[in-house]
Amino acid sequence: MFSFLLNKLAGTTVPTEIIEGVTEAEKAAELSFRTDNITEALLWFITGMVGIFMVIGIIILVVSLLNKLGSEKKKKD
């Protein structure tokens, strides 16, 4: 019954290996924890965070500049 509903939702036929259990690719791929790429991952993480903070800082500067330019009151003579 589950395979029938899944096939109807997907609009195509889903292989029975996916529905019934583990596929061959999942059997072949064993997950192992390795620490040799942690320094590279941390470098990517730090680079991304610096980029995010730079963009937020630029947005804050632009908004504050627009507020200063737009809030100038007209002087009455």
mmCIF file of C-alpha atoms in Angstrom:
data_model
loop_
_atom_site.group_PDB
_atom_site.id
_atom_site.type_symbol
_atom_site.label_atom_id
_atom_site.label_comp_id
_atom_site.label_asym_id
_atom_site.label_seq_id
_atom_site.Cartn_x
_atom_site.Cartn_y
_atom_site.Cartn_z
ATOM 1 C CA MET A 1 0.000 0.000 0.000
ATOM 2 C CA PHE A 2 2.836 2.401 0.835
ATOM 3 C CA SER A 3 4.474 1.816 -2.545
ATOM 4 C CA PHE A 4 1.156 2.491 -4.312
ATOM 5 C CA LEU A 5 0.732 5.845 -2.524
ATOM 6 C CA LEU A 6 4.350 6.806 -3.124
ATOM 7 C CA ASN A 7 4.044 5.986 -6.817
ATOM 8 C CA LYS A 8 0.884 8.099 -7.077
ATOM 9 C CA LEU A 9 2.494 11.063 -5.303
ATOM 10 C CA ALA A 10 5.694 10.901 -7.340
ATOM 11 C CA GLY A 11 3.854 10.456 -10.630
ATOM 12 C CA THR A 12 6.283 7.737 -11.650
ATOM 13 C CA THR A 13 7.184 4.304 -10.473
ATOM 14 C CA VAL A 14 9.601 4.294 -7.558
ATOM 15 C CA PRO A 15 12.027 1.354 -7.429
ATOM 16 C CA THR A 16 11.096 -1.201 -4.809
ATOM 17 C CA GLU A 17 14.617 -1.096 -3.342
ATOM 18 C CA ILE A 18 13.993 2.466 -2.193
ATOM 19 C CA ILE A 19 10.609 1.616 -0.733
ATOM 20 C CA GLU A 20 11.438 -1.675 0.922
ATOM 21 C CA GLY A 21 14.806 -0.932 2.448
ATOM 22 C CA VAL A 22 18.429 -0.199 1.871
ATOM 23 C CA THR A 23 19.710 0.338 -1.658
ATOM 24 C CA GLU A 24 22.999 -0.967 -2.979
ATOM 25 C CA ALA A 25 24.532 2.511 -2.819
ATOM 26 C CA GLU A 26 23.668 2.808 0.859
ATOM 27 C CA LYS A 27 25.207 -0.583 1.545
ATOM 28 C CA ALA A 28 28.397 0.438 -0.234
ATOM 29 C CA ALA A 29 28.732 3.857 1.403
ATOM 30 C CA GLU A 30 29.946 3.432 4.938
ATOM 31 C CA LEU A 31 30.093 6.613 6.965
ATOM 32 C CA SER A 32 33.322 7.157 8.823
ATOM 33 C CA PHE A 33 34.438 10.098 10.929
ATOM 34 C CA ARG A 34 37.761 11.509 9.826
ATOM 35 C CA THR A 35 39.487 14.569 11.251
ATOM 36 C CA ASP A 36 41.869 15.290 8.391
ATOM 37 C CA ASN A 37 39.520 17.814 6.745
ATOM 38 C CA ILE A 38 38.516 19.759 9.842
ATOM 39 C CA THR A 39 40.979 22.594 9.211
ATOM 40 C CA GLU A 40 39.701 23.061 5.666
ATOM 41 C CA ALA A 41 36.093 22.946 6.859
ATOM 42 C CA LEU A 42 36.813 25.528 9.561
ATOM 43 C CA LEU A 43 38.461 27.782 6.996
ATOM 44 C CA TRP A 44 35.342 27.601 4.798
ATOM 45 C CA PHE A 45 33.154 28.224 7.849
ATOM 46 C CA ILE A 46 35.145 31.292 8.933
ATOM 47 C CA THR A 47 35.203 32.644 5.385
ATOM 48 C CA GLY A 48 31.432 32.298 5.110
ATOM 49 C CA MET A 49 30.797 33.932 8.465
ATOM 50 C CA VAL A 50 33.072 36.864 7.629
ATOM 51 C CA GLY A 51 31.227 37.289 4.335
ATOM 52 C CA ILE A 52 27.867 37.272 6.090
ATOM 53 C CA PHE A 53 28.975 39.895 8.624
ATOM 54 C CA MET A 54 30.444 42.074 5.879
ATOM 55 C CA VAL A 55 27.173 42.017 3.938
ATOM 56 C CA ILE A 56 25.176 42.803 7.089
ATOM 57 C CA GLY A 57 27.555 45.682 7.857
ATOM 58 C CA ILE A 58 27.163 47.089 4.347
ATOM 59 C CA ILE A 59 23.376 46.870 4.651
ATOM 60 C CA ILE A 60 23.486 48.686 8.013
ATOM 61 C CA LEU A 61 25.695 51.433 6.561
ATOM 62 C CA VAL A 62 23.451 51.919 3.519
ATOM 63 C CA VAL A 63 20.291 52.069 5.630
ATOM 64 C CA SER A 64 21.805 54.552 8.085
ATOM 65 C CA LEU A 65 23.072 56.699 5.196
ATOM 66 C CA LEU A 66 19.631 56.691 3.593
ATOM 67 C CA ASN A 67 18.049 57.617 6.931
ATOM 68 C CA LYS A 68 20.407 60.576 7.329
ATOM 69 C CA LEU A 69 19.815 61.776 3.787
ATOM 70 C CA GLY A 70 16.054 61.374 3.974
ATOM 71 C CA SER A 71 15.489 62.839 7.417
ATOM 72 C CA GLU A 72 16.865 66.291 6.747
ATOM 73 C CA LYS A 73 14.139 68.718 7.698
ATOM 74 C CA LYS A 74 13.424 71.586 5.385
ATOM 75 C CA LYS A 75 14.343 74.898 6.938
ATOM 76 C CA LYS A 76 11.584 77.480 7.070
ATOM 77 C CA ASP A 77 12.715 80.998 6.258
#
